[in-house]
PDB file of C-alpha atoms in Angstrom:
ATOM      1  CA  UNK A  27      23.924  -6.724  -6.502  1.00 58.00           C
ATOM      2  CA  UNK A  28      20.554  -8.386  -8.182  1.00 70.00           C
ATOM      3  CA  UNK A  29      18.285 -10.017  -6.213  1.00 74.00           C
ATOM      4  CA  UNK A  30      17.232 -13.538  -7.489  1.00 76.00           C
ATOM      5  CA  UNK A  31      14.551 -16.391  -6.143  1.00 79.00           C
ATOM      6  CA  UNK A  32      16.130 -19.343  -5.901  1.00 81.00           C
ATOM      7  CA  UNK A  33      13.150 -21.581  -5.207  1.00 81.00           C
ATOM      8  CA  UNK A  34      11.986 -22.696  -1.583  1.00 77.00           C
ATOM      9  CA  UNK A  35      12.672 -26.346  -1.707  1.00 79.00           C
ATOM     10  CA  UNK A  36      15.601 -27.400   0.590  1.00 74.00           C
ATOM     11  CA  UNK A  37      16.652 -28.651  -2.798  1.00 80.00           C
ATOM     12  CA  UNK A  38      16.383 -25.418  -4.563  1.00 82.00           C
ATOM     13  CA  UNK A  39      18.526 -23.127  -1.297  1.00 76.00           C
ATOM     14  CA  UNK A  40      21.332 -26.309  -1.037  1.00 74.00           C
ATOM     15  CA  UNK A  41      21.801 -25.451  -5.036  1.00 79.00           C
ATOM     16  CA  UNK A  42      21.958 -21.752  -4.577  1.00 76.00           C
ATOM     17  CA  UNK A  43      24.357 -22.389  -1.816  1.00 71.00           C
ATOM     18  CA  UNK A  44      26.349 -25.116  -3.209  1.00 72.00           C
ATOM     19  CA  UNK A  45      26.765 -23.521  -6.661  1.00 75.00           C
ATOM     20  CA  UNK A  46      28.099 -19.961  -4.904  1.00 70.00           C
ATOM     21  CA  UNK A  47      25.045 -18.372  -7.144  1.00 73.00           C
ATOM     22  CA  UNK A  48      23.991 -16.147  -3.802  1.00 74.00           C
ATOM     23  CA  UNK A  49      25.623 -14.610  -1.236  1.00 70.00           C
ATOM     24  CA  UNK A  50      23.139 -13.248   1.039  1.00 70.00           C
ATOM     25  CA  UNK A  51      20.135 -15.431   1.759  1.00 69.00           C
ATOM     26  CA  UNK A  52      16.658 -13.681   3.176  1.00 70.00           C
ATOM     27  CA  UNK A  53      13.553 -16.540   4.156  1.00 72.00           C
ATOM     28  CA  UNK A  54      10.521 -14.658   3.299  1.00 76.00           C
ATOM     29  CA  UNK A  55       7.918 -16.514   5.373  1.00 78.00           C
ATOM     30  CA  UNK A  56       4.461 -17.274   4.094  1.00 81.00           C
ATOM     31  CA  UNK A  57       2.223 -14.310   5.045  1.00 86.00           C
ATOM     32  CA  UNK A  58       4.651 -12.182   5.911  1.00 84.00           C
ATOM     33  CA  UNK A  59       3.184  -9.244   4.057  1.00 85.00           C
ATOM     34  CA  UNK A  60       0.181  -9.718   5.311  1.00 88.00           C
ATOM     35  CA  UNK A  61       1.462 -10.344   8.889  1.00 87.00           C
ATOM     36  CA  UNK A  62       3.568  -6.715   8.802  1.00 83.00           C
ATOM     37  CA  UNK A  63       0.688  -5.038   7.162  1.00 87.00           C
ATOM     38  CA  UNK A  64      -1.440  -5.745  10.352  1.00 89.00           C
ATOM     39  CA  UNK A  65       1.366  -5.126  12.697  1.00 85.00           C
ATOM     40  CA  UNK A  66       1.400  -1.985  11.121  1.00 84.00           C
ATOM     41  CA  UNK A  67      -1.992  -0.864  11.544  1.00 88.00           C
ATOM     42  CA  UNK A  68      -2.327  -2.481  15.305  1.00 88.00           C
ATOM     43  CA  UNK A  69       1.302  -0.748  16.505  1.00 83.00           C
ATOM     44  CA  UNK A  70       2.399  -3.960  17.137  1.00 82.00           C
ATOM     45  CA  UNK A  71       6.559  -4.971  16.310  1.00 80.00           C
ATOM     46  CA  UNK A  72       6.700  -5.863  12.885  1.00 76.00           C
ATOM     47  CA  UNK A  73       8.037  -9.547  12.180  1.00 78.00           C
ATOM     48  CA  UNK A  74      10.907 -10.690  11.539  1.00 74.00           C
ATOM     49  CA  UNK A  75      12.793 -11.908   8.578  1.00 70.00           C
ATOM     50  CA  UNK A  76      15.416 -15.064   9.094  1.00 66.00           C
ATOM     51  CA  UNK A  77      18.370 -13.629   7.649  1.00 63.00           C
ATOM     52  CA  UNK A  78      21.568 -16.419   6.854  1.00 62.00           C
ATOM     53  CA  UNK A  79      24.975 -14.856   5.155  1.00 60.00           C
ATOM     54  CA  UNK A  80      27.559 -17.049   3.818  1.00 59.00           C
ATOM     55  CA  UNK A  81      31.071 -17.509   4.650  1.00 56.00           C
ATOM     56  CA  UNK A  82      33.560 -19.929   2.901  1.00 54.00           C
ATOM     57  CA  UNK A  83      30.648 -22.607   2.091  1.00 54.00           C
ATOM     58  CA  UNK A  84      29.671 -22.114   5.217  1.00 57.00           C
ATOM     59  CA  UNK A  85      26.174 -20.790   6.505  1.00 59.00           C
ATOM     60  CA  UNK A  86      25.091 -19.099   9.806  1.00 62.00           C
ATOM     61  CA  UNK A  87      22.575 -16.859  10.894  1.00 66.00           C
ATOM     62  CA  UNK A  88      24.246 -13.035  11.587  1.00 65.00           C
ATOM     63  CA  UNK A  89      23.899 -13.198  15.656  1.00 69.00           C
ATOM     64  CA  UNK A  90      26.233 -15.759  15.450  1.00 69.00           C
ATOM     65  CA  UNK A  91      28.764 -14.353  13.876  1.00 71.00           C
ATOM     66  CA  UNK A  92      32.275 -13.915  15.697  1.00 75.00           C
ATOM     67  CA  UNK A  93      32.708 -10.278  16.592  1.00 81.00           C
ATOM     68  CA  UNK A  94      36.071  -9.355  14.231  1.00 83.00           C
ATOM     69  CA  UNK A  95      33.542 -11.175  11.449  1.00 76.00           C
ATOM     70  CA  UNK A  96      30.786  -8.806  11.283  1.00 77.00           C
ATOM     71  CA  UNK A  97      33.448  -5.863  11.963  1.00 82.00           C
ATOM     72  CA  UNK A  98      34.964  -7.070   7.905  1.00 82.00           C
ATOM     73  CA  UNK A  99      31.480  -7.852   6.780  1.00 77.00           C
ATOM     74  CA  UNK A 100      30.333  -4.077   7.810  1.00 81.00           C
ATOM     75  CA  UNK A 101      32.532  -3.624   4.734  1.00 84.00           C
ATOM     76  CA  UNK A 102      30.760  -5.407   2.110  1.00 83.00           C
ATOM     77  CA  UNK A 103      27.077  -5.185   0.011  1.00 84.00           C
ATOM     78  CA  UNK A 104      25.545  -7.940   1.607  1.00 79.00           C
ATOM     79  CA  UNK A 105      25.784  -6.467   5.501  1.00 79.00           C
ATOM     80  CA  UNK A 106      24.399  -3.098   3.585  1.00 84.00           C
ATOM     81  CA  UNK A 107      21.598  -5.541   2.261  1.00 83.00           C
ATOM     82  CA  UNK A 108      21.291  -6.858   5.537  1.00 78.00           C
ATOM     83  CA  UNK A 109      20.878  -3.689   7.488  1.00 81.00           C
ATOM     84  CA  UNK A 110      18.540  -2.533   4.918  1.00 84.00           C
ATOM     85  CA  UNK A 111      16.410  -5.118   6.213  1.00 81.00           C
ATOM     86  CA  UNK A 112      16.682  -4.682   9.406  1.00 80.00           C
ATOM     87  CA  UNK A 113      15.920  -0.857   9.291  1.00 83.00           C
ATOM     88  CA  UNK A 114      12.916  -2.432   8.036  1.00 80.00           C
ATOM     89  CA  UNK A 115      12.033  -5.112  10.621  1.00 75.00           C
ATOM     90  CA  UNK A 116      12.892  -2.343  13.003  1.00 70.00           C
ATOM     91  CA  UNK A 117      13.649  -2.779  16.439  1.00 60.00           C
ATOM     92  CA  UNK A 118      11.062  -2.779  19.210  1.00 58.00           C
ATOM     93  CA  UNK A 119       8.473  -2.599  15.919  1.00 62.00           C
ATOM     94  CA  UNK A 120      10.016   0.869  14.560  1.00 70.00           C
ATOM     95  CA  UNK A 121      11.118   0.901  11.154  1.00 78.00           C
ATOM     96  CA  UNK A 122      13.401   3.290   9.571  1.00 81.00           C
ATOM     97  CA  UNK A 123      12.529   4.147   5.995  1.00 84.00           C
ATOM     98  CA  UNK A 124      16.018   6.486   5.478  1.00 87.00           C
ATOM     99  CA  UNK A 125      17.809   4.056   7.083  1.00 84.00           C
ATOM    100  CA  UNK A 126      16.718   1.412   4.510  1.00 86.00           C
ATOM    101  CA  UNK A 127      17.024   3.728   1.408  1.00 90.00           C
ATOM    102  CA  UNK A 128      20.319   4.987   2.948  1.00 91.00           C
ATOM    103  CA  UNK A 129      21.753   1.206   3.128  1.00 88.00           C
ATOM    104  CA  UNK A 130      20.627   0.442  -0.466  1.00 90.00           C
ATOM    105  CA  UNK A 131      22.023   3.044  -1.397  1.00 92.00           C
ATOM    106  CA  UNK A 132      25.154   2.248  -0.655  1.00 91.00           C
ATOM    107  CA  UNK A 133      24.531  -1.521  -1.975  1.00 89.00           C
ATOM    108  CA  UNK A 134      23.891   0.382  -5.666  1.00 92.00           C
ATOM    109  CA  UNK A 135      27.239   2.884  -4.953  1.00 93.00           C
ATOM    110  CA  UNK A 136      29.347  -0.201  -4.303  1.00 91.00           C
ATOM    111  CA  UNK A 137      27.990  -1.979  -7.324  1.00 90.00           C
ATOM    112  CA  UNK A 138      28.631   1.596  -9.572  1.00 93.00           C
ATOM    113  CA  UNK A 139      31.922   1.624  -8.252  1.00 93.00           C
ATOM    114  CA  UNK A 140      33.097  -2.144  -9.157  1.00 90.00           C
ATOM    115  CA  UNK A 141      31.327  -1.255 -12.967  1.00 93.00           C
ATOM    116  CA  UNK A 142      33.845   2.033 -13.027  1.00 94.00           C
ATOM    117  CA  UNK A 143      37.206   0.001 -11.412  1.00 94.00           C
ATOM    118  CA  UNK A 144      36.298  -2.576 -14.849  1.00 92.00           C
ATOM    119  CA  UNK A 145      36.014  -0.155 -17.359  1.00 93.00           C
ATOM    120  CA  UNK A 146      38.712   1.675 -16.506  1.00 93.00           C
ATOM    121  CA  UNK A 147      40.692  -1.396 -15.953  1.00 91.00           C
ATOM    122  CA  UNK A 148      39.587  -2.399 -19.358  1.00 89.00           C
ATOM    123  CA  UNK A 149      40.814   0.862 -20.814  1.00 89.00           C
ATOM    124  CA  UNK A 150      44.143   0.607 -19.810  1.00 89.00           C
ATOM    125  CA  UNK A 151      44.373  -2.778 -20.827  1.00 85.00           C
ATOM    126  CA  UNK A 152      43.761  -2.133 -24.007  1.00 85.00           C
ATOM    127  CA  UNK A 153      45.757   1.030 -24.527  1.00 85.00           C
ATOM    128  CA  UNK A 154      48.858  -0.634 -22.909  1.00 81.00           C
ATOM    129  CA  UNK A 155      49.071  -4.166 -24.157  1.00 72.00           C
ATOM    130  CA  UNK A 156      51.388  -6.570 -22.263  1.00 67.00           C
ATOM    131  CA  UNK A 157      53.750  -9.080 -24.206  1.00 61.00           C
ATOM    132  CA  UNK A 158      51.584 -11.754 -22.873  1.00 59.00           C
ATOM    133  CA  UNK A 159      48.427 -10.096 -23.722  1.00 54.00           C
ATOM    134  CA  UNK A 160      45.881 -11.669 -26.711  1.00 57.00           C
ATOM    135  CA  UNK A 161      47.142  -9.200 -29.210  1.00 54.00           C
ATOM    136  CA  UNK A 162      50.619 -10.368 -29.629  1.00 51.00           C
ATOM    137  CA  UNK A 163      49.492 -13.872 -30.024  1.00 51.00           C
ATOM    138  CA  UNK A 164      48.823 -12.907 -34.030  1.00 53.00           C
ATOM    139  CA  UNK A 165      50.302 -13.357 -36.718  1.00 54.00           C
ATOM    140  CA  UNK A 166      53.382 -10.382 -37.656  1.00 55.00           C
ATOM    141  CA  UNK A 167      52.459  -8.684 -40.498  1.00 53.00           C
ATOM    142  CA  UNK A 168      54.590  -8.453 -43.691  1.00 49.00           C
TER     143      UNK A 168
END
């Protein structure tokens, strides 16, 4: 997973969108960093990050999700992304740093994973050509 900025236009996030270039859309507020820094040092709940996830062209925030829905997303790199996040926002203004690291970490192992599944994919590809393959498609030697 890489992590892109799209723009902040309603332009720019219909494009993103549109074009299938994200999957996982966070709204970083203006200020936020400086409104979580204070909530820091006063105790006070940190805020809160908008987060919208994608489904078939279609977009929702997560709470209002069906049920079996977020039970298949729990499954996939962006609900890792997302619960990074929310270890973050924290609930009742905790935050969970190993909660966050642990999600991400699982967002980098899934990404590992899909690079290893292509290479070795690749591999065998090549070592076992099919008669429909590229390399039978040239000319027979003498």
């Amino acid at each position: 997973m890489r992590h892109v900025h799209v723009g902040s236009s309603d332009e720019d996030l219909q494009h993103a969108v549109a074009s299938n270039y994200v999957d996982l859309l966070v709204m970083v507020p203006d200020g936020y960093v400086q409104h979580m820094a204070q909530a820091l040092q006063d105790g006070r709940p940190l805020p809160e990050l908008d987060v919208v996830m994608f489904t078939s062209g279609m977009a929702f925030p997560v709470s209002m999700m069906p049920a079996a829905m977020i039970a298949i997303g729990k499954f996939t790199p962006g609900w890792w992304f997302y619960q990074s996040i929310e270890a973050l926002n924290g609930t009742g203004g905790s935050y969970s740093l190993a909660g966050w690291a642990a999600n991400l970490a699982l967002v980098a192992l899934s990404g590992a994973t899909f690079i290893c599944l292509g290479l070795a994919v690749s591999r065998i590809r090549r070592a076992r050509p099919s008669s429909q393959g590229s390399a039978v498609t040239q000319p027979a030697g003498n």
